[in-house]
mmCIF file of C-alpha atoms in Angstrom:
data_model
loop_
_atom_site.group_PDB
_atom_site.id
_atom_site.type_symbol
_atom_site.label_atom_id
_atom_site.label_comp_id
_atom_site.label_asym_id
_atom_site.label_seq_id
_atom_site.Cartn_x
_atom_site.Cartn_y
_atom_site.Cartn_z
ATOM 1 C CA UNK A 1 14.157 -12.088 40.393
ATOM 2 C CA UNK A 2 14.361 -8.534 39.088
ATOM 3 C CA UNK A 3 17.873 -9.202 37.863
ATOM 4 C CA UNK A 4 16.679 -12.261 35.968
ATOM 5 C CA UNK A 5 13.945 -10.198 34.326
ATOM 6 C CA UNK A 6 16.481 -7.523 33.375
ATOM 7 C CA UNK A 7 18.596 -10.213 31.740
ATOM 8 C CA UNK A 8 15.869 -12.305 30.095
ATOM 9 C CA UNK A 9 13.448 -9.592 28.964
ATOM 10 C CA UNK A 10 15.650 -7.941 26.291
ATOM 11 C CA UNK A 11 16.779 -11.340 25.050
ATOM 12 C CA UNK A 12 13.217 -12.588 24.655
ATOM 13 C CA UNK A 13 12.244 -9.356 22.949
ATOM 14 C CA UNK A 14 15.190 -9.647 20.541
ATOM 15 C CA UNK A 15 14.361 -13.253 19.676
ATOM 16 C CA UNK A 16 10.708 -12.272 19.182
ATOM 17 C CA UNK A 17 11.675 -9.514 16.778
ATOM 18 C CA UNK A 18 13.918 -11.965 14.928
ATOM 19 C CA UNK A 19 11.050 -14.433 14.490
ATOM 20 C CA UNK A 20 8.709 -11.667 13.348
ATOM 21 C CA UNK A 21 11.293 -10.472 10.838
ATOM 22 C CA UNK A 22 11.796 -13.989 9.487
ATOM 23 C CA UNK A 23 8.040 -14.323 9.051
ATOM 24 C CA UNK A 24 7.931 -10.968 7.257
ATOM 25 C CA UNK A 25 10.795 -12.102 4.993
ATOM 26 C CA UNK A 26 8.917 -15.297 4.082
ATOM 27 C CA UNK A 27 5.828 -13.252 3.242
ATOM 28 C CA UNK A 28 7.851 -10.908 1.027
ATOM 29 C CA UNK A 29 9.501 -13.844 -0.754
ATOM 30 C CA UNK A 30 6.089 -15.426 -1.339
ATOM 31 C CA UNK A 31 4.844 -12.123 -2.777
ATOM 32 C CA UNK A 32 7.897 -12.068 -5.054
ATOM 33 C CA UNK A 33 7.072 -15.531 -6.369
ATOM 34 C CA UNK A 34 3.465 -14.475 -6.933
ATOM 35 C CA UNK A 35 4.597 -11.386 -8.853
ATOM 36 C CA UNK A 36 6.876 -13.515 -11.045
ATOM 37 C CA UNK A 37 4.061 -15.963 -11.728
ATOM 38 C CA UNK A 38 1.734 -13.100 -12.600
ATOM 39 C CA UNK A 39 4.332 -11.690 -15.005
ATOM 40 C CA UNK A 40 4.700 -15.099 -16.649
ATOM 41 C CA UNK A 41 0.911 -15.357 -17.066
ATOM 42 C CA UNK A 42 0.797 -11.850 -18.487
ATOM 43 C CA UNK A 43 3.568 -12.672 -20.977
ATOM 44 C CA UNK A 44 1.712 -15.843 -22.013
ATOM 45 C CA UNK A 45 -1.470 -13.829 -22.574
ATOM 46 C CA UNK A 46 0.459 -11.360 -24.735
ATOM 47 C CA UNK A 47 1.902 -14.275 -26.721
ATOM 48 C CA UNK A 48 -1.599 -15.692 -27.287
ATOM 49 C CA UNK A 49 -2.919 -12.282 -28.332
ATOM 50 C CA UNK A 50 -0.034 -11.948 -30.759
ATOM 51 C CA UNK A 51 -0.816 -15.296 -32.360
ATOM 52 C CA UNK A 52 -4.498 -14.353 -32.605
ATOM 53 C CA UNK A 53 -3.774 -10.977 -34.180
ATOM 54 C CA UNK A 54 -1.327 -12.488 -36.665
ATOM 55 C CA UNK A 55 -3.908 -15.133 -37.595
ATOM 56 C CA UNK A 56 -6.579 -12.455 -38.055
ATOM 57 C CA UNK A 57 -4.220 -10.382 -40.207
ATOM 58 C CA UNK A 58 -3.476 -13.372 -42.416
ATOM 59 C CA UNK A 59 -7.161 -14.199 -42.732
ATOM 60 C CA UNK A 60 -8.023 -10.587 -43.592
ATOM 61 C CA UNK A 61 -5.257 -10.425 -46.184
ATOM 62 C CA UNK A 62 -6.397 -13.640 -47.865
ATOM 63 C CA UNK A 63 -10.076 -12.613 -47.665
ATOM 64 C CA UNK A 64 -9.278 -9.401 -49.553
ATOM 65 C CA UNK A 65 -7.797 -11.423 -52.343
ATOM 66 C CA UNK A 66 -4.200 -10.911 -51.273
ATOM 67 C CA UNK A 67 -1.619 -13.355 -50.141
ATOM 68 C CA UNK A 68 -0.086 -13.996 -46.774
ATOM 69 C CA UNK A 69 3.306 -13.921 -48.511
ATOM 70 C CA UNK A 70 2.676 -10.420 -49.861
ATOM 71 C CA UNK A 71 5.625 -8.142 -48.833
ATOM 72 C CA UNK A 72 3.247 -5.573 -47.263
ATOM 73 C CA UNK A 73 1.473 -8.257 -45.248
ATOM 74 C CA UNK A 74 4.768 -9.730 -44.121
ATOM 75 C CA UNK A 75 6.012 -6.292 -43.061
ATOM 76 C CA UNK A 76 2.824 -5.555 -41.083
ATOM 77 C CA UNK A 77 2.955 -8.990 -39.440
ATOM 78 C CA UNK A 78 6.609 -8.491 -38.540
ATOM 79 C CA UNK A 79 5.816 -5.116 -36.916
ATOM 80 C CA UNK A 80 2.971 -6.594 -34.900
ATOM 81 C CA UNK A 81 5.068 -9.585 -33.901
ATOM 82 C CA UNK A 82 7.990 -7.357 -32.915
ATOM 83 C CA UNK A 83 5.783 -5.103 -30.776
ATOM 84 C CA UNK A 84 4.116 -8.045 -29.081
ATOM 85 C CA UNK A 85 7.458 -9.708 -28.394
ATOM 86 C CA UNK A 86 8.657 -6.466 -26.815
ATOM 87 C CA UNK A 87 5.529 -6.287 -24.636
ATOM 88 C CA UNK A 88 5.988 -9.920 -23.633
ATOM 89 C CA UNK A 89 9.602 -9.379 -22.607
ATOM 90 C CA UNK A 90 8.706 -6.130 -20.820
ATOM 91 C CA UNK A 91 6.095 -7.981 -18.756
ATOM 92 C CA UNK A 92 8.642 -10.618 -17.767
ATOM 93 C CA UNK A 93 11.299 -8.018 -16.994
ATOM 94 C CA UNK A 94 8.984 -5.868 -14.873
ATOM 95 C CA UNK A 95 7.794 -8.879 -12.910
ATOM 96 C CA UNK A 96 11.374 -9.992 -12.359
ATOM 97 C CA UNK A 97 12.379 -6.538 -11.141
ATOM 98 C CA UNK A 98 9.451 -6.346 -8.731
ATOM 99 C CA UNK A 99 10.215 -9.832 -7.428
ATOM 100 C CA UNK A 100 13.881 -8.944 -6.948
ATOM 101 C CA UNK A 101 12.846 -5.869 -4.966
ATOM 102 C CA UNK A 102 10.618 -7.966 -2.729
ATOM 103 C CA UNK A 103 13.394 -10.514 -2.213
ATOM 104 C CA UNK A 104 15.757 -7.685 -1.249
ATOM 105 C CA UNK A 105 13.195 -6.390 1.256
ATOM 106 C CA UNK A 106 13.019 -9.928 2.648
ATOM 107 C CA UNK A 107 16.787 -10.036 3.097
ATOM 108 C CA UNK A 108 16.673 -6.640 4.807
ATOM 109 C CA UNK A 109 13.938 -7.890 7.151
ATOM 110 C CA UNK A 110 16.012 -10.947 8.035
ATOM 111 C CA UNK A 111 19.046 -8.758 8.708
ATOM 112 C CA UNK A 112 16.962 -6.406 10.843
ATOM 113 C CA UNK A 113 15.716 -9.386 12.858
ATOM 114 C CA UNK A 114 19.225 -10.727 13.414
ATOM 115 C CA UNK A 115 20.361 -7.311 14.564
ATOM 116 C CA UNK A 116 17.429 -7.077 17.011
ATOM 117 C CA UNK A 117 18.239 -10.549 18.327
ATOM 118 C CA UNK A 118 21.916 -9.669 18.789
ATOM 119 C CA UNK A 119 21.037 -6.341 20.405
ATOM 120 C CA UNK A 120 18.737 -8.181 22.841
ATOM 121 C CA UNK A 121 21.447 -10.664 23.724
ATOM 122 C CA UNK A 122 23.995 -7.915 24.256
ATOM 123 C CA UNK A 123 21.588 -5.871 26.357
ATOM 124 C CA UNK A 124 20.759 -8.942 28.460
ATOM 125 C CA UNK A 125 24.421 -9.770 28.968
ATOM 126 C CA UNK A 126 25.128 -6.129 29.797
ATOM 127 C CA UNK A 127 22.323 -6.131 32.368
ATOM 128 C CA UNK A 128 23.681 -9.347 33.838
ATOM 129 C CA UNK A 129 27.194 -7.984 34.109
ATOM 130 C CA UNK A 130 26.082 -4.664 35.573
ATOM 131 C CA UNK A 131 23.901 -6.448 38.111
ATOM 132 C CA UNK A 132 26.817 -8.617 39.232
ATOM 133 C CA UNK A 133 27.994 -6.143 41.858
ATOM 134 C CA UNK A 134 24.428 -5.850 43.206
ATOM 135 C CA UNK A 135 24.109 -9.629 43.387
ATOM 136 C CA UNK A 136 27.451 -9.915 45.173
ATOM 137 C CA UNK A 137 26.477 -7.288 47.738
ATOM 138 C CA UNK A 138 23.074 -8.948 48.226
ATOM 139 C CA UNK A 139 24.813 -12.268 48.787
ATOM 140 C CA UNK A 140 27.178 -10.790 51.372
ATOM 141 C CA UNK A 141 24.239 -9.136 53.130
ATOM 142 C CA UNK A 142 22.461 -12.488 53.284
ATOM 143 C CA UNK A 143 25.557 -14.045 54.787
ATOM 144 C CA UNK A 144 25.586 -11.350 57.467
ATOM 145 C CA UNK A 145 21.900 -11.898 58.238
ATOM 146 C CA UNK A 146 21.850 -15.671 58.189
ATOM 147 C CA UNK A 147 25.394 -16.217 59.336
ATOM 148 C CA UNK A 148 28.086 -17.960 57.545
#
């Protein structure tokens, strides 16, 4: 019985660590998707703000008696649009980078779990093989006691 526990215990522990690591990896991947979605929402909000600001600039220019096709107004609108586009792309890039980092952590967790599982199997097999001589001597002792 003790030999069986020496063999099974590390294997069960290794498989348990593998399952825990796979769960952790799924959680990290879900967080990565949430970060990407948040970055997309943030970029969309920046895009909306940009459109609102450009509309307000046009309205202010026309209200002051100017024209929306005035070179100064076009230049100011282009600067605002350029800055907002940069902010939009930066939000998407940052979210993508964070998500990639979380996915990489998920892969590392999966690898760690596989290594724990393999280590448990190897330890269990090693315990089984090292207990073989004890089992053989116990068997021969039983034969002596009970005849055979």
